[in-house]
Amino acid sequence: MSFLDYLLGTRKKTATVAKDRLQIILARERVDRKGPDFLPELRQELLQVISKYVKIDLDQVKVNLERDGNFEVLELNIVLPESINTVKKTAS
Amino acid sequence: MTKVIVVTSGKGGVGKTTSSSSFASGLALRGHKTAVIDFDVGLRNLDLIMGCERRVVYDFVNVINGESTLKQALIKDKHCDNLFVLPASQTRDKDALDKESVGRVINELRDSFDYIVCDSPAGIEKGALMALYYADEALIVTNPEVSSVRDSDRILGILAAKSKRAEDGVEPIKEHLLITRYSPRRAAAGEMLSVTDVQEILSIPLLGVIPETEAVLQASNAGIPVIHDIESNAGQAYRDVVARFLGEDVPMRFLTADKKGFFSRLFGA
């Protein structure tokens, strides 16, 4: 990139783009890495229990663990179907 | 106390074997008894970079399986007195390694060596995990390039979670950043992540920067680790790396580009 490019302010330098992209993706990957490894299993079991009563699919259960200082927040986000009447009659 | 050092990166082709060979040679040149082990079972290359490929009789897997003694398998380096190479097997795969037998070999090496340098294969599978498992310190070889930096970050996570030190809950592996294939000119032009960028992203102490140099290919062509080429920037940079590793206060070199004239600045290179 020459001085003329700089004067014209034509493009953002690619090294800056690289750094920004890396910082964002690594921040996310580091959080995933720190999560305890029971999360996927927990999610699976929750799904089994809930699906005994309500028809949901895998994508509708989100399990998230967030750390903020000394706090750990385990967040469960379950999207129920529009009509709760879809409860399986077979559930016993 | 013998120190075990893993040279690792996650990504392939960033200069792990080049760095292992020069770093191990450098330690030996400074008078330390050093062994360098090739953990890339199935894709052995350290022997070629160190110029001892024709003297390989027994290998790491032979030692593990008890088909040869450690002494029979260690190859004495031609270029320095205190250096021995333990080549990888070319005919087996990485499953030939396991924690227990690798530990046995490393323990046997501890009796006669000051430093054990483990040249890790790329990836995060068995071979790479075995190379880092017993490490006390780690050289994270990173190119100033997005995929290499990301993979280095991943490897740092693995060092912190899956090494013996992590499992035993003792003091963690000491990490050192080694940036290779660096082009000060391109970094200054904003075309390449700078040393500061990489260091900021990975946030581990910088051990050294090896500039992109033609001498590295020439050295591998000849089978003589580039650290022996004292004329070259790369050779000098590796000597600095070894000195810093041994606790000397050596300033960083080769971080800035040669000054360009006014006209080339104006119109771009």
mmCIF file of C-alpha atoms in Angstrom:
data_model
loop_
_atom_site.group_PDB
_atom_site.id
_atom_site.type_symbol
_atom_site.label_atom_id
_atom_site.label_comp_id
_atom_site.label_asym_id
_atom_site.label_seq_id
_atom_site.Cartn_x
_atom_site.Cartn_y
_atom_site.Cartn_z
ATOM 1 C CA MET A 1 0.000 0.000 0.000
ATOM 2 C CA SER A 2 1.601 3.222 -1.101
ATOM 3 C CA PHE A 3 1.449 6.700 0.318
ATOM 4 C CA LEU A 4 -1.012 7.672 -2.425
ATOM 5 C CA ASP A 5 -3.422 4.970 -1.242
ATOM 6 C CA TYR A 6 -3.041 6.343 2.241
ATOM 7 C CA LEU A 7 -3.859 9.874 1.110
ATOM 8 C CA LEU A 8 -6.924 8.681 -0.746
ATOM 9 C CA GLY A 9 -7.902 6.524 2.233
ATOM 10 C CA THR A 10 -8.889 3.796 -0.162
ATOM 11 C CA ARG A 11 -8.974 0.618 1.948
ATOM 12 C CA LYS A 12 -8.599 -0.693 5.434
ATOM 13 C CA LYS A 13 -5.311 -2.471 5.854
ATOM 14 C CA THR A 14 -5.699 -6.232 5.742
ATOM 15 C CA ALA A 15 -3.553 -6.760 8.844
ATOM 16 C CA THR A 16 -6.084 -4.729 10.832
ATOM 17 C CA VAL A 17 -8.918 -6.782 9.388
ATOM 18 C CA ALA A 18 -7.044 -9.972 10.312
ATOM 19 C CA LYS A 19 -6.496 -8.817 13.868
ATOM 20 C CA ASP A 20 -10.135 -7.823 14.354
ATOM 21 C CA ARG A 21 -11.418 -11.101 12.948
ATOM 22 C CA LEU A 22 -9.036 -13.141 15.099
ATOM 23 C CA GLN A 23 -9.945 -11.294 18.272
ATOM 24 C CA ILE A 24 -13.638 -11.949 17.733
ATOM 25 C CA ILE A 25 -13.371 -15.633 16.832
ATOM 26 C CA LEU A 26 -10.817 -16.444 19.528
ATOM 27 C CA ALA A 27 -12.889 -14.751 22.223
ATOM 28 C CA ARG A 28 -15.736 -17.070 21.272
ATOM 29 C CA GLU A 29 -13.604 -20.190 21.027
ATOM 30 C CA ARG A 30 -11.993 -19.516 24.393
ATOM 31 C CA VAL A 31 -15.410 -19.354 26.061
ATOM 32 C CA ASP A 32 -16.434 -22.659 24.462
ATOM 33 C CA ARG A 33 -13.199 -24.222 25.617
ATOM 34 C CA LYS A 34 -13.661 -23.106 29.203
ATOM 35 C CA GLY A 35 -17.165 -24.528 29.453
ATOM 36 C CA PRO A 36 -17.392 -27.705 31.493
ATOM 37 C CA ASP A 37 -17.629 -30.777 29.307
ATOM 38 C CA PHE A 38 -20.944 -31.927 30.753
ATOM 39 C CA LEU A 39 -22.841 -29.276 28.796
ATOM 40 C CA PRO A 40 -23.581 -31.346 25.683
ATOM 41 C CA GLU A 41 -24.747 -34.270 27.813
ATOM 42 C CA LEU A 42 -26.847 -32.031 30.025
ATOM 43 C CA ARG A 43 -28.469 -30.620 26.941
ATOM 44 C CA GLN A 44 -29.207 -34.079 25.584
ATOM 45 C CA GLU A 45 -30.792 -35.276 28.818
ATOM 46 C CA LEU A 46 -32.880 -32.139 29.231
ATOM 47 C CA LEU A 47 -34.107 -32.644 25.733
ATOM 48 C CA GLN A 48 -35.166 -36.207 26.519
ATOM 49 C CA VAL A 49 -37.095 -35.150 29.606
ATOM 50 C CA ILE A 50 -38.828 -32.243 27.919
ATOM 51 C CA SER A 51 -39.721 -34.207 24.836
ATOM 52 C CA LYS A 52 -41.613 -36.650 27.061
ATOM 53 C CA TYR A 53 -44.149 -33.878 27.570
ATOM 54 C CA VAL A 54 -43.705 -31.390 24.760
ATOM 55 C CA LYS A 55 -42.770 -31.879 21.145
ATOM 56 C CA ILE A 56 -39.553 -29.979 20.561
ATOM 57 C CA ASP A 57 -36.477 -30.507 18.505
ATOM 58 C CA LEU A 58 -32.795 -30.342 19.320
ATOM 59 C CA ASP A 59 -32.261 -26.813 18.035
ATOM 60 C CA GLN A 60 -34.831 -25.453 20.413
ATOM 61 C CA VAL A 61 -32.875 -26.125 23.562
ATOM 62 C CA LYS A 62 -29.949 -23.823 24.169
ATOM 63 C CA VAL A 63 -27.644 -24.356 27.115
ATOM 64 C CA ASN A 64 -25.197 -21.614 27.845
ATOM 65 C CA LEU A 65 -22.712 -21.064 30.606
ATOM 66 C CA GLU A 66 -21.501 -17.544 31.176
ATOM 67 C CA ARG A 67 -18.814 -16.386 33.525
ATOM 68 C CA ASP A 68 -18.741 -12.925 34.957
ATOM 69 C CA GLY A 69 -16.187 -12.454 37.686
ATOM 70 C CA ASN A 70 -17.150 -14.816 40.475
ATOM 71 C CA PHE A 71 -20.574 -15.547 39.023
ATOM 72 C CA GLU A 72 -21.424 -18.424 36.776
ATOM 73 C CA VAL A 73 -24.735 -18.245 35.039
ATOM 74 C CA LEU A 74 -26.179 -21.382 33.560
ATOM 75 C CA GLU A 75 -28.727 -20.245 31.064
ATOM 76 C CA LEU A 76 -31.338 -22.600 29.656
ATOM 77 C CA ASN A 77 -33.337 -21.358 26.748
ATOM 78 C CA ILE A 78 -36.120 -23.673 25.653
ATOM 79 C CA VAL A 79 -38.424 -22.622 22.870
ATOM 80 C CA LEU A 80 -41.785 -24.310 23.308
ATOM 81 C CA PRO A 81 -44.028 -24.910 20.311
ATOM 82 C CA GLU A 82 -46.739 -22.333 19.607
ATOM 83 C CA SER A 83 -49.555 -24.396 21.022
ATOM 84 C CA ILE A 84 -48.800 -26.091 24.314
ATOM 85 C CA ASN A 85 -51.664 -28.510 23.543
ATOM 86 C CA THR A 86 -49.287 -30.581 21.511
ATOM 87 C CA VAL A 87 -48.425 -32.432 24.687
ATOM 88 C CA LYS A 88 -47.926 -36.030 23.881
ATOM 89 C CA LYS A 89 -50.767 -38.123 25.193
ATOM 90 C CA THR A 90 -48.430 -41.071 25.417
ATOM 91 C CA ALA A 91 -46.362 -39.435 28.131
ATOM 92 C CA SER A 92 -46.920 -41.280 31.317
ATOM 93 C CA MET B 1 17.073 -31.001 36.405
ATOM 94 C CA THR B 2 16.342 -32.045 32.857
ATOM 95 C CA LYS B 3 13.874 -29.853 31.032
ATOM 96 C CA VAL B 4 11.436 -31.211 28.468
ATOM 97 C CA ILE B 5 10.494 -28.665 25.797
ATOM 98 C CA VAL B 6 7.819 -29.227 23.177
ATOM 99 C CA VAL B 7 7.953 -27.353 19.888
ATOM 100 C CA THR B 8 4.363 -27.174 18.725
ATOM 101 C CA SER B 9 1.927 -25.099 16.660
ATOM 102 C CA GLY B 10 -1.240 -26.942 15.727
ATOM 103 C CA LYS B 11 -0.916 -25.839 12.129
ATOM 104 C CA GLY B 12 1.433 -27.588 9.723
ATOM 105 C CA GLY B 13 4.180 -25.966 7.698
ATOM 106 C CA VAL B 14 4.863 -23.091 10.073
ATOM 107 C CA GLY B 15 8.415 -24.143 10.940
ATOM 108 C CA LYS B 16 8.209 -26.593 13.841
ATOM 109 C CA THR B 17 10.887 -28.944 12.559
ATOM 110 C CA THR B 18 13.111 -26.091 11.370
ATOM 111 C CA SER B 19 12.780 -24.503 14.800
ATOM 112 C CA SER B 20 13.272 -27.772 16.711
ATOM 113 C CA SER B 21 16.457 -28.536 14.807
ATOM 114 C CA SER B 22 17.938 -25.066 15.258
ATOM 115 C CA PHE B 23 16.796 -24.672 18.855
ATOM 116 C CA ALA B 24 18.171 -28.085 19.878
ATOM 117 C CA SER B 25 21.424 -27.373 18.011
ATOM 118 C CA GLY B 26 21.659 -23.997 19.720
ATOM 119 C CA LEU B 27 21.291 -25.531 23.176
ATOM 120 C CA ALA B 28 23.976 -28.071 22.304
ATOM 121 C CA LEU B 29 26.290 -25.361 20.929
ATOM 122 C CA ARG B 30 25.982 -23.642 24.290
ATOM 123 C CA GLY B 31 27.325 -26.779 25.928
ATOM 124 C CA HIS B 32 24.108 -28.450 27.085
ATOM 125 C CA LYS B 33 23.558 -32.137 26.459
ATOM 126 C CA THR B 34 20.472 -32.168 24.287
ATOM 127 C CA ALA B 35 18.251 -34.813 22.720
ATOM 128 C CA VAL B 36 15.711 -33.967 20.047
ATOM 129 C CA ILE B 37 12.849 -36.392 19.406
ATOM 130 C CA ASP B 38 10.763 -36.529 16.244
ATOM 131 C CA PHE B 39 7.162 -37.284 17.296
ATOM 132 C CA ASP B 40 5.829 -37.238 13.744
ATOM 133 C CA VAL B 41 5.486 -40.998 13.454
ATOM 134 C CA GLY B 42 4.790 -41.979 9.849
ATOM 135 C CA LEU B 43 6.012 -38.671 8.446
ATOM 136 C CA ARG B 44 9.554 -38.480 9.720
ATOM 137 C CA ASN B 45 11.411 -35.373 8.620
ATOM 138 C CA LEU B 46 13.595 -34.142 11.439
ATOM 139 C CA ASP B 47 16.337 -36.542 10.272
ATOM 140 C CA LEU B 48 16.314 -34.891 6.845
ATOM 141 C CA ILE B 49 16.423 -31.340 8.214
ATOM 142 C CA MET B 50 19.311 -32.336 10.485
ATOM 143 C CA GLY B 51 21.140 -34.183 7.740
ATOM 144 C CA CYS B 52 21.268 -37.575 9.447
ATOM 145 C CA GLU B 53 18.689 -39.425 7.308
ATOM 146 C CA ARG B 54 21.186 -41.971 6.049
ATOM 147 C CA ARG B 55 22.298 -42.916 9.512
ATOM 148 C CA VAL B 56 18.861 -43.935 10.816
ATOM 149 C CA VAL B 57 18.913 -47.591 11.858
ATOM 150 C CA TYR B 58 16.464 -47.788 14.729
ATOM 151 C CA ASP B 59 13.737 -45.320 15.643
ATOM 152 C CA PHE B 60 11.485 -44.098 18.455
ATOM 153 C CA VAL B 61 8.897 -46.851 17.912
ATOM 154 C CA ASN B 62 11.614 -49.528 17.911
ATOM 155 C CA VAL B 63 12.711 -48.260 21.312
ATOM 156 C CA ILE B 64 9.129 -48.212 22.593
ATOM 157 C CA ASN B 65 8.553 -51.771 21.426
ATOM 158 C CA GLY B 66 11.832 -52.960 22.903
ATOM 159 C CA GLU B 67 13.245 -53.839 19.489
ATOM 160 C CA SER B 68 16.285 -51.703 20.156
ATOM 161 C CA THR B 69 17.860 -49.897 23.068
ATOM 162 C CA LEU B 70 17.660 -46.134 23.357
ATOM 163 C CA LYS B 71 21.416 -45.944 22.907
ATOM 164 C CA GLN B 72 21.229 -47.833 19.613
ATOM 165 C CA ALA B 73 18.520 -45.535 18.269
ATOM 166 C CA LEU B 74 20.057 -42.173 19.221
ATOM 167 C CA ILE B 75 22.005 -40.610 16.361
ATOM 168 C CA LYS B 76 24.891 -38.338 17.225
ATOM 169 C CA ASP B 77 24.667 -35.032 15.394
ATOM 170 C CA LYS B 78 27.465 -34.262 12.925
ATOM 171 C CA HIS B 79 27.550 -30.556 13.616
ATOM 172 C CA CYS B 80 27.599 -30.366 17.389
ATOM 173 C CA ASP B 81 29.004 -32.576 20.081
ATOM 174 C CA ASN B 82 26.284 -32.538 22.683
ATOM 175 C CA LEU B 83 23.359 -33.268 20.399
ATOM 176 C CA PHE B 84 21.534 -36.529 19.713
ATOM 177 C CA VAL B 85 18.549 -37.185 17.450
ATOM 178 C CA LEU B 86 15.836 -39.763 18.075
ATOM 179 C CA PRO B 87 14.119 -40.226 14.714
ATOM 180 C CA ALA B 88 10.448 -41.085 14.245
ATOM 181 C CA SER B 89 9.372 -44.314 12.634
ATOM 182 C CA GLN B 90 8.490 -44.024 8.984
ATOM 183 C CA THR B 91 6.495 -47.248 8.703
ATOM 184 C CA ARG B 92 4.157 -47.017 11.679
ATOM 185 C CA ASP B 93 1.377 -44.649 12.595
ATOM 186 C CA LYS B 94 0.824 -42.335 15.511
ATOM 187 C CA ASP B 95 -1.077 -44.942 17.518
ATOM 188 C CA ALA B 96 2.277 -46.622 18.099
ATOM 189 C CA LEU B 97 2.825 -44.004 20.811
ATOM 190 C CA ASP B 98 1.196 -44.114 24.230
ATOM 191 C CA LYS B 99 1.654 -42.097 27.405
ATOM 192 C CA GLU B 100 3.273 -44.840 29.384
ATOM 193 C CA SER B 101 5.953 -45.885 26.927
ATOM 194 C CA VAL B 102 6.721 -42.320 25.823
ATOM 195 C CA GLY B 103 7.135 -41.510 29.515
ATOM 196 C CA ARG B 104 9.519 -44.405 29.908
ATOM 197 C CA VAL B 105 11.726 -43.199 27.036
ATOM 198 C CA ILE B 106 11.707 -39.613 28.316
ATOM 199 C CA ASN B 107 12.649 -40.768 31.795
ATOM 200 C CA GLU B 108 15.521 -42.790 30.428
ATOM 201 C CA LEU B 109 16.717 -39.720 28.499
ATOM 202 C CA ARG B 110 16.577 -37.630 31.676
ATOM 203 C CA ASP B 111 19.509 -39.625 33.047
ATOM 204 C CA SER B 112 21.933 -38.340 30.439
ATOM 205 C CA PHE B 113 20.514 -35.119 28.974
ATOM 206 C CA ASP B 114 19.959 -31.533 30.173
ATOM 207 C CA TYR B 115 17.308 -30.751 27.575
ATOM 208 C CA ILE B 116 14.846 -32.947 25.704
ATOM 209 C CA VAL B 117 13.291 -31.169 22.728
ATOM 210 C CA CYS B 118 10.084 -32.759 21.402
ATOM 211 C CA ASP B 119 9.317 -31.907 17.782
ATOM 212 C CA SER B 120 5.533 -32.184 17.575
ATOM 213 C CA PRO B 121 3.608 -33.205 14.472
ATOM 214 C CA ALA B 122 0.903 -30.861 13.173
ATOM 215 C CA GLY B 123 -2.669 -31.332 14.316
ATOM 216 C CA ILE B 124 -4.124 -32.091 17.713
ATOM 217 C CA GLU B 125 -4.220 -35.857 17.514
ATOM 218 C CA LYS B 126 -2.286 -38.567 19.318
ATOM 219 C CA GLY B 127 1.208 -37.672 18.075
ATOM 220 C CA ALA B 128 0.822 -34.008 19.007
ATOM 221 C CA LEU B 129 -0.726 -34.885 22.382
ATOM 222 C CA MET B 130 2.125 -37.287 23.162
ATOM 223 C CA ALA B 131 4.724 -34.662 22.202
ATOM 224 C CA LEU B 132 3.310 -32.106 24.624
ATOM 225 C CA TYR B 133 2.203 -34.416 27.448
ATOM 226 C CA TYR B 134 5.467 -34.463 29.420
ATOM 227 C CA ALA B 135 6.562 -30.909 28.581
ATOM 228 C CA ASP B 136 7.842 -28.439 31.162
ATOM 229 C CA GLU B 137 8.059 -25.627 28.639
ATOM 230 C CA ALA B 138 6.607 -25.054 25.169
ATOM 231 C CA LEU B 139 7.696 -23.114 22.115
ATOM 232 C CA ILE B 140 4.572 -22.088 20.235
ATOM 233 C CA VAL B 141 5.672 -21.630 16.630
ATOM 234 C CA THR B 142 3.358 -19.162 14.925
ATOM 235 C CA ASN B 143 3.313 -17.482 11.526
ATOM 236 C CA PRO B 144 1.842 -13.973 11.347
ATOM 237 C CA GLU B 145 -1.195 -15.301 9.553
ATOM 238 C CA VAL B 146 -4.799 -15.892 10.688
ATOM 239 C CA SER B 147 -5.019 -19.691 10.562
ATOM 240 C CA SER B 148 -1.680 -20.167 12.289
ATOM 241 C CA VAL B 149 -2.585 -17.752 15.101
ATOM 242 C CA ARG B 150 -5.942 -19.449 15.627
ATOM 243 C CA ASP B 151 -4.364 -22.910 15.757
ATOM 244 C CA SER B 152 -1.718 -21.679 18.194
ATOM 245 C CA ASP B 153 -4.474 -20.440 20.464
ATOM 246 C CA ARG B 154 -6.086 -23.865 20.284
ATOM 247 C CA ILE B 155 -2.798 -25.545 21.176
ATOM 248 C CA LEU B 156 -2.410 -23.203 24.158
ATOM 249 C CA GLY B 157 -5.793 -24.449 25.359
ATOM 250 C CA ILE B 158 -4.636 -28.046 24.993
ATOM 251 C CA LEU B 159 -1.360 -27.388 26.848
ATOM 252 C CA ALA B 160 -3.404 -25.953 29.698
ATOM 253 C CA ALA B 161 -5.841 -28.870 29.803
ATOM 254 C CA LYS B 162 -4.283 -32.084 28.555
ATOM 255 C CA SER B 163 -0.627 -32.026 29.573
ATOM 256 C CA LYS B 164 0.717 -34.016 32.487
ATOM 257 C CA ARG B 165 1.330 -30.801 34.381
ATOM 258 C CA ALA B 166 -2.329 -29.880 33.926
ATOM 259 C CA GLU B 167 -3.501 -33.344 34.990
ATOM 260 C CA ASP B 168 -1.259 -33.347 38.052
ATOM 261 C CA GLY B 169 -2.393 -29.837 38.955
ATOM 262 C CA VAL B 170 1.177 -28.592 39.296
ATOM 263 C CA GLU B 171 2.721 -25.405 37.904
ATOM 264 C CA PRO B 172 1.542 -25.085 34.283
ATOM 265 C CA ILE B 173 3.783 -25.457 31.214
ATOM 266 C CA LYS B 174 5.828 -22.316 30.615
ATOM 267 C CA GLU B 175 4.818 -20.956 27.224
ATOM 268 C CA HIS B 176 7.045 -19.087 24.781
ATOM 269 C CA LEU B 177 5.905 -17.457 21.559
ATOM 270 C CA LEU B 178 8.178 -17.964 18.564
ATOM 271 C CA ILE B 179 7.079 -16.046 15.485
ATOM 272 C CA THR B 180 8.556 -17.425 12.273
ATOM 273 C CA ARG B 181 8.483 -16.359 8.621
ATOM 274 C CA TYR B 182 8.128 -12.740 9.643
ATOM 275 C CA SER B 183 8.400 -10.018 7.054
ATOM 276 C CA PRO B 184 9.009 -6.635 8.727
ATOM 277 C CA ARG B 185 8.390 -4.850 5.454
ATOM 278 C CA ARG B 186 4.946 -6.379 4.948
ATOM 279 C CA ALA B 187 4.028 -5.853 8.591
ATOM 280 C CA ALA B 188 5.014 -2.185 8.317
ATOM 281 C CA ALA B 189 2.872 -1.903 5.199
ATOM 282 C CA GLY B 190 -0.120 -3.295 7.059
ATOM 283 C CA GLU B 191 -0.191 -6.402 4.883
ATOM 284 C CA MET B 192 0.849 -8.793 7.643
ATOM 285 C CA LEU B 193 -0.006 -9.106 11.329
ATOM 286 C CA SER B 194 2.770 -7.428 13.282
ATOM 287 C CA VAL B 195 4.694 -9.006 16.155
ATOM 288 C CA THR B 196 2.704 -6.822 18.555
ATOM 289 C CA ASP B 197 -0.582 -7.933 16.984
ATOM 290 C CA VAL B 198 0.232 -11.629 17.360
ATOM 291 C CA GLN B 199 1.529 -11.166 20.865
ATOM 292 C CA GLU B 200 -1.541 -9.176 21.883
ATOM 293 C CA ILE B 201 -3.883 -11.811 20.506
ATOM 294 C CA LEU B 202 -2.141 -14.830 22.037
ATOM 295 C CA SER B 203 -0.923 -12.970 25.151
ATOM 296 C CA ILE B 204 2.068 -15.171 25.955
ATOM 297 C CA PRO B 205 5.668 -13.965 26.365
ATOM 298 C CA LEU B 206 7.623 -13.501 23.136
ATOM 299 C CA LEU B 207 10.792 -15.568 22.892
ATOM 300 C CA GLY B 208 11.833 -14.493 19.439
ATOM 301 C CA VAL B 209 11.063 -13.578 15.875
ATOM 302 C CA ILE B 210 12.619 -15.375 12.926
ATOM 303 C CA PRO B 211 12.524 -13.286 9.763
ATOM 304 C CA GLU B 212 11.453 -14.843 6.478
ATOM 305 C CA THR B 213 14.822 -15.644 4.892
ATOM 306 C CA GLU B 214 16.045 -17.562 1.862
ATOM 307 C CA ALA B 215 18.640 -19.131 4.125
ATOM 308 C CA VAL B 216 16.039 -21.407 5.758
ATOM 309 C CA LEU B 217 15.330 -23.293 2.527
ATOM 310 C CA GLN B 218 19.033 -23.405 1.709
ATOM 311 C CA ALA B 219 19.705 -24.897 5.132
ATOM 312 C CA SER B 220 17.061 -27.588 4.731
ATOM 313 C CA ASN B 221 18.380 -28.353 1.242
ATOM 314 C CA ALA B 222 21.780 -28.980 2.767
ATOM 315 C CA GLY B 223 20.551 -30.761 5.898
ATOM 316 C CA ILE B 224 22.315 -28.304 8.190
ATOM 317 C CA PRO B 225 20.092 -26.515 10.727
ATOM 318 C CA VAL B 226 19.943 -22.815 9.848
ATOM 319 C CA ILE B 227 21.377 -21.807 13.228
ATOM 320 C CA HIS B 228 24.789 -22.875 11.862
ATOM 321 C CA ASP B 229 24.489 -20.229 9.146
ATOM 322 C CA ILE B 230 25.693 -17.331 11.248
ATOM 323 C CA GLU B 231 25.735 -15.005 8.241
ATOM 324 C CA SER B 232 21.972 -15.265 7.850
ATOM 325 C CA ASN B 233 19.368 -13.277 9.751
ATOM 326 C CA ALA B 234 17.492 -16.469 10.590
ATOM 327 C CA GLY B 235 20.617 -18.124 11.985
ATOM 328 C CA GLN B 236 21.340 -15.121 14.174
ATOM 329 C CA ALA B 237 17.710 -14.870 15.258
ATOM 330 C CA TYR B 238 17.750 -18.522 16.399
ATOM 331 C CA ARG B 239 20.957 -17.891 18.362
ATOM 332 C CA ASP B 240 19.192 -14.993 20.082
ATOM 333 C CA VAL B 241 16.221 -17.255 20.824
ATOM 334 C CA VAL B 242 18.461 -19.817 22.512
ATOM 335 C CA ALA B 243 20.259 -17.123 24.512
ATOM 336 C CA ARG B 244 16.941 -15.671 25.706
ATOM 337 C CA PHE B 245 15.686 -19.137 26.575
ATOM 338 C CA LEU B 246 18.791 -19.614 28.718
ATOM 339 C CA GLY B 247 17.918 -16.433 30.578
ATOM 340 C CA GLU B 248 20.064 -13.845 28.819
ATOM 341 C CA ASP B 249 18.708 -10.404 28.129
ATOM 342 C CA VAL B 250 19.063 -10.117 24.361
ATOM 343 C CA PRO B 251 17.159 -7.367 22.510
ATOM 344 C CA MET B 252 14.848 -8.354 19.656
ATOM 345 C CA ARG B 253 16.331 -7.936 16.193
ATOM 346 C CA PHE B 254 15.045 -8.018 12.618
ATOM 347 C CA LEU B 255 11.742 -6.401 13.555
ATOM 348 C CA THR B 256 11.963 -3.407 11.271
ATOM 349 C CA ALA B 257 12.277 -3.185 7.520
ATOM 350 C CA ASP B 258 15.191 -1.486 5.827
ATOM 351 C CA LYS B 259 14.296 2.109 5.163
ATOM 352 C CA LYS B 260 12.906 2.727 1.729
ATOM 353 C CA GLY B 261 13.623 5.781 -0.388
ATOM 354 C CA PHE B 262 11.165 8.629 -0.769
ATOM 355 C CA PHE B 263 10.042 7.635 -4.265
ATOM 356 C CA SER B 264 9.380 4.003 -3.513
ATOM 357 C CA ARG B 265 7.373 5.086 -0.497
ATOM 358 C CA LEU B 266 5.374 7.471 -2.603
ATOM 359 C CA PHE B 267 4.509 5.047 -5.346
ATOM 360 C CA GLY B 268 4.421 1.769 -3.439
ATOM 361 C CA ALA B 269 6.903 -1.044 -3.699
#
